[in-house]
GROMACS .gro file of N, CA and C in nm:
model
  426
    1UNK      N    1   0.092  -0.092  -0.001
    1UNK     CA    2   0.004  -0.003   0.013
    1UNK      C    3   0.089   0.120   0.009
    2UNK      N    4   0.081   0.214  -0.113
    2UNK     CA    5   0.177   0.321  -0.109
    2UNK      C    6   0.123   0.423   0.002
    3UNK      N    7   0.251   0.486   0.060
    3UNK     CA    8   0.212   0.596   0.158
    3UNK      C    9   0.143   0.721   0.095
    4UNK      N   10   0.136   0.738  -0.042
    4UNK     CA   11   0.050   0.847  -0.086
    4UNK      C   12   0.024   0.779  -0.212
    5UNK      N   13  -0.111   0.826  -0.251
    5UNK     CA   14  -0.168   0.790  -0.373
    5UNK      C   15  -0.179   0.914  -0.472
    6UNK      N   16  -0.148   0.885  -0.592
    6UNK     CA   17  -0.152   1.014  -0.693
    6UNK      C   18  -0.304   1.039  -0.710
    7UNK      N   19  -0.396   0.941  -0.711
    7UNK     CA   20  -0.524   0.968  -0.747
    7UNK      C   21  -0.612   1.032  -0.606
    8UNK      N   22  -0.545   1.013  -0.499
    8UNK     CA   23  -0.610   1.082  -0.376
    8UNK      C   24  -0.504   1.152  -0.306
    9UNK      N   25  -0.479   1.265  -0.330
    9UNK     CA   26  -0.376   1.357  -0.289
    9UNK      C   27  -0.418   1.396  -0.134
   10UNK      N   28  -0.526   1.385  -0.096
   10UNK     CA   29  -0.585   1.442   0.030
   10UNK      C   30  -0.571   1.324   0.132
   11UNK      N   31  -0.570   1.203   0.108
   11UNK     CA   32  -0.554   1.082   0.188
   11UNK      C   33  -0.447   1.107   0.290
   12UNK      N   34  -0.464   1.084   0.409
   12UNK     CA   35  -0.376   1.097   0.522
   12UNK      C   36  -0.268   0.990   0.535
   13UNK      N   37  -0.279   0.880   0.473
   13UNK     CA   38  -0.184   0.769   0.492
   13UNK      C   39  -0.221   0.669   0.598
   14UNK      N   40  -0.320   0.688   0.675
   14UNK     CA   41  -0.352   0.601   0.782
   14UNK      C   42  -0.377   0.462   0.721
   15UNK      N   43  -0.330   0.362   0.794
   15UNK     CA   44  -0.347   0.219   0.756
   15UNK      C   45  -0.503   0.184   0.813
   16UNK      N   46  -0.560   0.073   0.742
   16UNK     CA   47  -0.681   0.041   0.777
   16UNK      C   48  -0.649  -0.067   0.889
   17UNK      N   49  -0.756  -0.116   0.959
   17UNK     CA   50  -0.738  -0.218   1.062
   17UNK      C   51  -0.750  -0.348   0.975
   18UNK      N   52  -0.649  -0.449   1.002
   18UNK     CA   53  -0.642  -0.593   0.938
   18UNK      C   54  -0.651  -0.701   1.032
   19UNK      N   55  -0.690  -0.802   1.011
   19UNK     CA   56  -0.679  -0.925   1.101
   19UNK      C   57  -0.534  -0.969   1.131
   20UNK      N   58  -0.518  -1.028   1.254
   20UNK     CA   59  -0.408  -1.080   1.295
   20UNK      C   60  -0.338  -1.177   1.185
   21UNK      N   61  -0.217  -1.181   1.149
   21UNK     CA   62  -0.152  -1.258   1.055
   21UNK      C   63  -0.142  -1.206   0.923
   22UNK      N   64  -0.208  -1.087   0.905
   22UNK     CA   65  -0.205  -1.021   0.767
   22UNK      C   66  -0.098  -0.907   0.773
   23UNK      N   67  -0.014  -0.890   0.691
   23UNK     CA   68   0.077  -0.805   0.663
   23UNK      C   69   0.049  -0.684   0.558
   24UNK      N   70   0.039  -0.572   0.605
   24UNK     CA   71   0.038  -0.479   0.494
   24UNK      C   72   0.167  -0.426   0.459
   25UNK      N   73   0.218  -0.431   0.323
   25UNK     CA   74   0.356  -0.389   0.277
   25UNK      C   75   0.336  -0.245   0.232
   26UNK      N   76   0.422  -0.160   0.273
   26UNK     CA   77   0.423  -0.013   0.250
   26UNK      C   78   0.515   0.025   0.144
   27UNK      N   79   0.475   0.112   0.075
   27UNK     CA   80   0.573   0.142  -0.045
   27UNK      C   81   0.582   0.283  -0.060
   28UNK      N   82   0.686   0.368  -0.103
   28UNK     CA   83   0.694   0.506  -0.106
   28UNK      C   84   0.600   0.546  -0.247
   29UNK      N   85   0.635   0.481  -0.364
   29UNK     CA   86   0.568   0.505  -0.490
   29UNK      C   87   0.427   0.436  -0.527
   30UNK      N   88   0.338   0.509  -0.580
   30UNK     CA   89   0.218   0.480  -0.613
   30UNK      C   90   0.254   0.434  -0.758
   31UNK      N   91   0.236   0.289  -0.788
   31UNK     CA   92   0.267   0.232  -0.926
   31UNK      C   93   0.132   0.201  -1.001
   32UNK      N   94   0.036   0.252  -0.941
   32UNK     CA   95  -0.106   0.204  -0.992
   32UNK      C   96  -0.140   0.075  -0.952
   33UNK      N   97  -0.219   0.015  -1.036
   33UNK     CA   98  -0.265  -0.138  -1.005
   33UNK      C   99  -0.127  -0.234  -0.957
   34UNK      N  100  -0.054  -0.223  -1.017
   34UNK     CA  101   0.063  -0.306  -0.997
   34UNK      C  102   0.123  -0.292  -0.851
   35UNK      N  103   0.105  -0.176  -0.790
   35UNK     CA  104   0.127  -0.163  -0.633
   35UNK      C  105   0.073  -0.273  -0.560
   36UNK      N  106  -0.038  -0.332  -0.601
   36UNK     CA  107  -0.105  -0.422  -0.499
   36UNK      C  108   0.005  -0.540  -0.500
   37UNK      N  109   0.077  -0.583  -0.590
   37UNK     CA  110   0.154  -0.713  -0.574
   37UNK      C  111   0.294  -0.684  -0.583
   38UNK      N  112   0.339  -0.604  -0.658
   38UNK     CA  113   0.498  -0.613  -0.699
   38UNK      C  114   0.577  -0.590  -0.584
   39UNK      N  115   0.563  -0.479  -0.489
   39UNK     CA  116   0.614  -0.477  -0.364
   39UNK      C  117   0.638  -0.597  -0.295
   40UNK      N  118   0.522  -0.648  -0.263
   40UNK     CA  119   0.519  -0.788  -0.182
   40UNK      C  120   0.595  -0.899  -0.260
   41UNK      N  121   0.598  -0.919  -0.374
   41UNK     CA  122   0.674  -1.014  -0.467
   41UNK      C  123   0.821  -0.969  -0.420
   42UNK      N  124   0.859  -0.858  -0.433
   42UNK     CA  125   0.991  -0.812  -0.407
   42UNK      C  126   1.022  -0.846  -0.261
   43UNK      N  127   0.948  -0.814  -0.172
   43UNK     CA  128   0.990  -0.829  -0.028
   43UNK      C  129   1.008  -0.960   0.009
   44UNK      N  130   0.904  -1.047  -0.016
   44UNK     CA  131   0.896  -1.189   0.012
   44UNK      C  132   0.964  -1.290  -0.079
   45UNK      N  133   1.037  -1.236  -0.171
   45UNK     CA  134   1.105  -1.323  -0.280
   45UNK      C  135   1.199  -1.430  -0.202
   46UNK      N  136   1.180  -1.555  -0.234
   46UNK     CA  137   1.274  -1.643  -0.179
   46UNK      C  138   1.233  -1.720  -0.049
   47UNK      N  139   1.109  -1.666   0.012
   47UNK     CA  140   1.043  -1.702   0.134
   47UNK      C  141   0.956  -1.794   0.105
   48UNK      N  142   0.926  -1.886   0.195
   48UNK     CA  143   0.826  -1.989   0.178
   48UNK      C  144   0.684  -1.917   0.234
   49UNK      N  145   0.619  -1.853   0.149
   49UNK     CA  146   0.495  -1.803   0.186
   49UNK      C  147   0.406  -1.800   0.055
   50UNK      N  148   0.284  -1.765   0.079
   50UNK     CA  149   0.191  -1.757  -0.027
   50UNK      C  150   0.140  -1.605  -0.036
   51UNK      N  151   0.127  -1.557  -0.159
   51UNK     CA  152   0.077  -1.378  -0.165
   51UNK      C  153  -0.072  -1.421  -0.227
   52UNK      N  154  -0.156  -1.380  -0.150
   52UNK     CA  155  -0.306  -1.367  -0.195
   52UNK      C  156  -0.345  -1.242  -0.216
   53UNK      N  157  -0.371  -1.201  -0.370
   53UNK     CA  158  -0.395  -1.072  -0.408
   53UNK      C  159  -0.573  -1.057  -0.408
   54UNK      N  160  -0.614  -0.953  -0.338
   54UNK     CA  161  -0.762  -0.916  -0.353
   54UNK      C  162  -0.778  -0.768  -0.351
   55UNK      N  163  -0.890  -0.734  -0.401
   55UNK     CA  164  -0.934  -0.603  -0.411
   55UNK      C  165  -1.052  -0.558  -0.297
   56UNK      N  166  -1.039  -0.442  -0.241
   56UNK     CA  167  -1.125  -0.409  -0.137
   56UNK      C  168  -1.266  -0.364  -0.198
   57UNK      N  169  -1.275  -0.356  -0.322
   57UNK     CA  170  -1.423  -0.320  -0.385
   57UNK      C  171  -1.481  -0.454  -0.451
   58UNK      N  172  -1.427  -0.572  -0.392
   58UNK     CA  173  -1.482  -0.706  -0.447
   58UNK      C  174  -1.526  -0.774  -0.331
   59UNK      N  175  -1.624  -0.858  -0.329
   59UNK     CA  176  -1.678  -0.948  -0.241
   59UNK      C  177  -1.633  -1.090  -0.289
   60UNK      N  178  -1.581  -1.163  -0.189
   60UNK     CA  179  -1.519  -1.313  -0.202
   60UNK      C  180  -1.611  -1.395  -0.122
   61UNK      N  181  -1.639  -1.520  -0.171
   61UNK     CA  182  -1.701  -1.609  -0.089
   61UNK      C  183  -1.614  -1.664   0.019
   62UNK      N  184  -1.683  -1.718   0.131
   62UNK     CA  185  -1.602  -1.753   0.250
   62UNK      C  186  -1.485  -1.860   0.223
   63UNK      N  187  -1.511  -1.954   0.131
   63UNK     CA  188  -1.408  -2.064   0.072
   63UNK      C  189  -1.287  -2.024  -0.009
   64UNK      N  190  -1.313  -1.895  -0.053
   64UNK     CA  191  -1.225  -1.838  -0.161
   64UNK      C  192  -1.073  -1.877  -0.126
   65UNK      N  193  -1.049  -1.834  -0.016
   65UNK     CA  194  -0.906  -1.855   0.041
   65UNK      C  195  -0.857  -2.005   0.060
   66UNK      N  196  -0.945  -2.093   0.109
   66UNK     CA  197  -0.920  -2.233   0.111
   66UNK      C  198  -0.893  -2.299  -0.034
   67UNK      N  199  -0.987  -2.244  -0.135
   67UNK     CA  200  -0.979  -2.304  -0.259
   67UNK      C  201  -0.845  -2.252  -0.319
   68UNK      N  202  -0.799  -2.123  -0.297
   68UNK     CA  203  -0.668  -2.078  -0.344
   68UNK      C  204  -0.561  -2.176  -0.293
   69UNK      N  205  -0.560  -2.200  -0.155
   69UNK     CA  206  -0.450  -2.275  -0.113
   69UNK      C  207  -0.466  -2.415  -0.161
   70UNK      N  208  -0.573  -2.480  -0.189
   70UNK     CA  209  -0.586  -2.613  -0.242
   70UNK      C  210  -0.520  -2.618  -0.400
   71UNK      N  211  -0.571  -2.500  -0.453
   71UNK     CA  212  -0.527  -2.502  -0.605
   71UNK      C  213  -0.366  -2.483  -0.617
   72UNK      N  214  -0.317  -2.407  -0.507
   72UNK     CA  215  -0.168  -2.371  -0.490
   72UNK      C  216  -0.088  -2.512  -0.478
   73UNK      N  217  -0.144  -2.597  -0.364
   73UNK     CA  218  -0.093  -2.728  -0.348
   73UNK      C  219  -0.085  -2.804  -0.473
   74UNK      N  220  -0.202  -2.804  -0.552
   74UNK     CA  221  -0.218  -2.894  -0.658
   74UNK      C  222  -0.115  -2.844  -0.791
   75UNK      N  223  -0.114  -2.725  -0.785
   75UNK     CA  224  -0.017  -2.655  -0.897
   75UNK      C  225   0.090  -2.560  -0.845
   76UNK      N  226   0.182  -2.626  -0.770
   76UNK     CA  227   0.280  -2.539  -0.708
   76UNK      C  228   0.373  -2.445  -0.788
   77UNK      N  229   0.372  -2.473  -0.925
   77UNK     CA  230   0.455  -2.391  -1.022
   77UNK      C  231   0.379  -2.316  -1.098
   78UNK      N  232   0.256  -2.286  -1.071
   78UNK     CA  233   0.160  -2.185  -1.130
   78UNK      C  234   0.124  -2.066  -1.058
   79UNK      N  235   0.060  -1.977  -1.130
   79UNK     CA  236  -0.001  -1.862  -1.069
   79UNK      C  237  -0.148  -1.892  -1.067
   80UNK      N  238  -0.214  -1.884  -0.962
   80UNK     CA  239  -0.354  -1.914  -0.944
   80UNK      C  240  -0.426  -1.777  -0.949
   81UNK      N  241  -0.530  -1.776  -1.039
   81UNK     CA  242  -0.608  -1.651  -1.041
   81UNK      C  243  -0.762  -1.686  -1.038
   82UNK      N  244  -0.821  -1.590  -0.984
   82UNK     CA  245  -0.984  -1.607  -0.948
   82UNK      C  246  -1.038  -1.451  -0.975
   83UNK      N  247  -1.172  -1.460  -0.941
   83UNK     CA  248  -1.221  -1.326  -0.930
   83UNK      C  249  -1.337  -1.354  -0.832
   84UNK      N  250  -1.372  -1.209  -0.796
   84UNK     CA  251  -1.494  -1.189  -0.691
   84UNK      C  252  -1.599  -1.093  -0.759
   85UNK      N  253  -1.690  -1.085  -0.704
   85UNK     CA  254  -1.821  -0.995  -0.747
   85UNK      C  255  -1.798  -0.869  -0.696
   86UNK      N  256  -1.844  -0.756  -0.767
   86UNK     CA  257  -1.825  -0.620  -0.708
   86UNK      C  258  -1.919  -0.601  -0.590
   87UNK      N  259  -1.870  -0.521  -0.497
   87UNK     CA  260  -1.959  -0.494  -0.376
   87UNK      C  261  -2.082  -0.433  -0.413
   88UNK      N  262  -2.210  -0.472  -0.341
   88UNK     CA  263  -2.314  -0.413  -0.396
   88UNK      C  264  -2.323  -0.252  -0.368
   89UNK      N  265  -2.368  -0.172  -0.465
   89UNK     CA  266  -2.366  -0.021  -0.460
   89UNK      C  267  -2.256   0.049  -0.527
   90UNK      N  268  -2.162  -0.044  -0.584
   90UNK     CA  269  -2.021   0.003  -0.632
   90UNK      C  270  -2.045  -0.064  -0.778
   91UNK      N  271  -2.102  -0.003  -0.887
   91UNK     CA  272  -2.086  -0.040  -1.018
   91UNK      C  273  -1.972  -0.032  -1.073
   92UNK      N  274  -1.924  -0.126  -1.153
   92UNK     CA  275  -1.802  -0.130  -1.227
   92UNK      C  276  -1.764   0.005  -1.286
   93UNK      N  277  -1.840   0.066  -1.360
   93UNK     CA  278  -1.834   0.189  -1.435
   93UNK      C  279  -1.849   0.289  -1.377
   94UNK      N  280  -1.861   0.293  -1.246
   94UNK     CA  281  -1.901   0.425  -1.165
   94UNK      C  282  -1.763   0.481  -1.131
   95UNK      N  283  -1.668   0.407  -1.137
   95UNK     CA  284  -1.526   0.459  -1.089
   95UNK      C  285  -1.447   0.512  -1.224
   96UNK      N  286  -1.359   0.611  -1.201
   96UNK     CA  287  -1.269   0.683  -1.304
   96UNK      C  288  -1.201   0.589  -1.373
   97UNK      N  289  -1.204   0.568  -1.498
   97UNK     CA  290  -1.111   0.465  -1.564
   97UNK      C  291  -1.054   0.536  -1.680
   98UNK      N  292  -0.933   0.482  -1.698
   98UNK     CA  293  -0.834   0.537  -1.818
   98UNK      C  294  -0.912   0.520  -1.944
   99UNK      N  295  -0.878   0.603  -2.035
   99UNK     CA  296  -0.943   0.610  -2.175
   99UNK      C  297  -0.845   0.590  -2.259
  100UNK      N  298  -0.844   0.486  -2.347
  100UNK     CA  299  -0.732   0.476  -2.446
  100UNK      C  300  -0.711   0.591  -2.553
  101UNK      N  301  -0.599   0.625  -2.575
  101UNK     CA  302  -0.597   0.748  -2.666
  101UNK      C  303  -0.561   0.697  -2.814
  102UNK      N  304  -0.610   0.755  -2.897
  102UNK     CA  305  -0.590   0.720  -3.042
  102UNK      C  306  -0.428   0.763  -3.083
  103UNK      N  307  -0.359   0.673  -3.145
  103UNK     CA  308  -0.234   0.701  -3.183
  103UNK      C  309  -0.241   0.768  -3.323
  104UNK      N  310  -0.174   0.884  -3.307
  104UNK     CA  311  -0.151   0.957  -3.448
  104UNK      C  312  -0.065   0.894  -3.541
  105UNK      N  313  -0.044   0.986  -3.636
  105UNK     CA  314   0.069   0.929  -3.763
  105UNK      C  315   0.201   0.934  -3.702
  106UNK      N  316   0.237   1.048  -3.629
  106UNK     CA  317   0.358   1.064  -3.567
  106UNK      C  318   0.408   0.948  -3.473
  107UNK      N  319   0.310   0.894  -3.390
  107UNK     CA  320   0.323   0.795  -3.307
  107UNK      C  321   0.344   0.649  -3.393
  108UNK      N  322   0.272   0.654  -3.483
  108UNK     CA  323   0.298   0.529  -3.577
  108UNK      C  324   0.419   0.519  -3.652
  109UNK      N  325   0.489   0.650  -3.700
  109UNK     CA  326   0.598   0.653  -3.741
  109UNK      C  327   0.708   0.619  -3.649
  110UNK      N  328   0.704   0.667  -3.538
  110UNK     CA  329   0.808   0.644  -3.426
  110UNK      C  330   0.808   0.504  -3.382
  111UNK      N  331   0.691   0.446  -3.380
  111UNK     CA  332   0.691   0.298  -3.359
  111UNK      C  333   0.742   0.212  -3.458
  112UNK      N  334   0.726   0.244  -3.591
  112UNK     CA  335   0.779   0.184  -3.705
  112UNK      C  336   0.947   0.196  -3.717
  113UNK      N  337   0.977   0.322  -3.666
  113UNK     CA  338   1.125   0.366  -3.672
  113UNK      C  339   1.201   0.287  -3.554
  114UNK      N  340   1.145   0.248  -3.447
  114UNK     CA  341   1.199   0.189  -3.320
  114UNK      C  342   1.169   0.051  -3.331
  115UNK      N  343   1.110  -0.013  -3.403
  115UNK     CA  344   1.084  -0.145  -3.404
  115UNK      C  345   1.191  -0.246  -3.426
  116UNK      N  346   1.191  -0.340  -3.325
  116UNK     CA  347   1.311  -0.427  -3.331
  116UNK      C  348   1.429  -0.382  -3.236
  117UNK      N  349   1.405  -0.253  -3.185
  117UNK     CA  350   1.511  -0.207  -3.093
  117UNK      C  351   1.496  -0.248  -2.950
  118UNK      N  352   1.598  -0.270  -2.883
  118UNK     CA  353   1.590  -0.324  -2.736
  118UNK      C  354   1.516  -0.237  -2.636
  119UNK      N  355   1.414  -0.309  -2.574
  119UNK     CA  356   1.321  -0.211  -2.492
  119UNK      C  357   1.347  -0.272  -2.359
  120UNK      N  358   1.394  -0.191  -2.250
  120UNK     CA  359   1.424  -0.256  -2.121
  120UNK      C  360   1.286  -0.309  -2.046
  121UNK      N  361   1.305  -0.404  -1.965
  121UNK     CA  362   1.187  -0.474  -1.910
  121UNK      C  363   1.174  -0.391  -1.753
  122UNK      N  364   1.061  -0.382  -1.730
  122UNK     CA  365   1.026  -0.331  -1.599
  122UNK      C  366   1.040  -0.425  -1.487
  123UNK      N  367   1.070  -0.351  -1.356
  123UNK     CA  368   1.105  -0.443  -1.245
  123UNK      C  369   1.177  -0.550  -1.258
  124UNK      N  370   1.319  -0.499  -1.303
  124UNK     CA  371   1.425  -0.618  -1.322
  124UNK      C  372   1.468  -0.681  -1.197
  125UNK      N  373   1.481  -0.817  -1.188
  125UNK     CA  374   1.549  -0.872  -1.074
  125UNK      C  375   1.444  -0.962  -0.999
  126UNK      N  376   1.321  -0.960  -1.047
  126UNK     CA  377   1.233  -1.051  -0.979
  126UNK      C  378   1.183  -1.170  -1.054
  127UNK      N  379   1.227  -1.177  -1.186
  127UNK     CA  380   1.197  -1.301  -1.264
  127UNK      C  381   1.072  -1.247  -1.358
  128UNK      N  382   1.014  -1.331  -1.405
  128UNK     CA  383   0.902  -1.297  -1.505
  128UNK      C  384   0.786  -1.269  -1.454
  129UNK      N  385   0.703  -1.159  -1.449
  129UNK     CA  386   0.598  -1.143  -1.375
  129UNK      C  387   0.505  -1.021  -1.466
  130UNK      N  388   0.392  -1.066  -1.520
  130UNK     CA  389   0.306  -0.956  -1.565
  130UNK      C  390   0.189  -0.955  -1.486
  131UNK      N  391   0.142  -0.819  -1.466
  131UNK     CA  392   0.027  -0.792  -1.387
  131UNK      C  393  -0.085  -0.739  -1.476
  132UNK      N  394  -0.200  -0.787  -1.462
  132UNK     CA  395  -0.320  -0.734  -1.524
  132UNK      C  396  -0.449  -0.701  -1.436
  133UNK      N  397  -0.510  -0.604  -1.462
  133UNK     CA  398  -0.613  -0.560  -1.362
  133UNK      C  399  -0.723  -0.678  -1.369
  134UNK      N  400  -0.751  -0.708  -1.474
  134UNK     CA  401  -0.856  -0.801  -1.473
  134UNK      C  402  -0.792  -0.957  -1.486
  135UNK      N  403  -0.813  -1.040  -1.420
  135UNK     CA  404  -0.780  -1.176  -1.407
  135UNK      C  405  -0.873  -1.273  -1.489
  136UNK      N  406  -0.831  -1.380  -1.527
  136UNK     CA  407  -0.914  -1.485  -1.592
  136UNK      C  408  -1.008  -1.519  -1.478
  137UNK      N  409  -1.120  -1.571  -1.516
  137UNK     CA  410  -1.206  -1.618  -1.410
  137UNK      C  411  -1.189  -1.782  -1.373
  138UNK      N  412  -1.123  -1.808  -1.260
  138UNK     CA  413  -1.095  -1.944  -1.217
  138UNK      C  414  -0.995  -2.035  -1.301
  139UNK      N  415  -0.911  -1.958  -1.376
  139UNK     CA  416  -0.824  -2.041  -1.447
  139UNK      C  417  -0.687  -2.041  -1.387
  140UNK      N  418  -0.584  -2.142  -1.428
  140UNK     CA  419  -0.471  -2.148  -1.380
  140UNK      C  420  -0.375  -2.114  -1.494
  141UNK      N  421  -0.300  -2.007  -1.451
  141UNK     CA  422  -0.207  -1.967  -1.562
  141UNK      C  423  -0.066  -1.990  -1.560
  142UNK      N  424   0.008  -2.033  -1.644
  142UNK     CA  425   0.159  -2.081  -1.631
  142UNK      C  426   0.234  -1.940  -1.617
   0.00000   0.00000   0.00000
């Protein structure tokens, strides 16, 4: 959880109450949706622990965690992904969302000119990890 959010500049940084056994990982930088998991992956790398990612605007059934752990035991070399339902009263479309911009001809020319050039990868040093905001529903991904 970042100490400051770009989208919520007036937030005072106070942490929410969490159950015993839950660790809130703090980060100085708000990296958007990736902030949910990448700092924890970095901090707990090489340790024998499970990282369970969830959203505070989703509702999960009571057996969600146990199903996650069972699937993890069954597929220890895989990333396990699932989804919950939105909390009542919060429609998916009611929150601000990014709007894709249309690439003009200059952007297309630059892309063509730089195609094939080396592009540095983000978050070097933790292995291969891609984060997407919308996970597949109940699938196991390699």
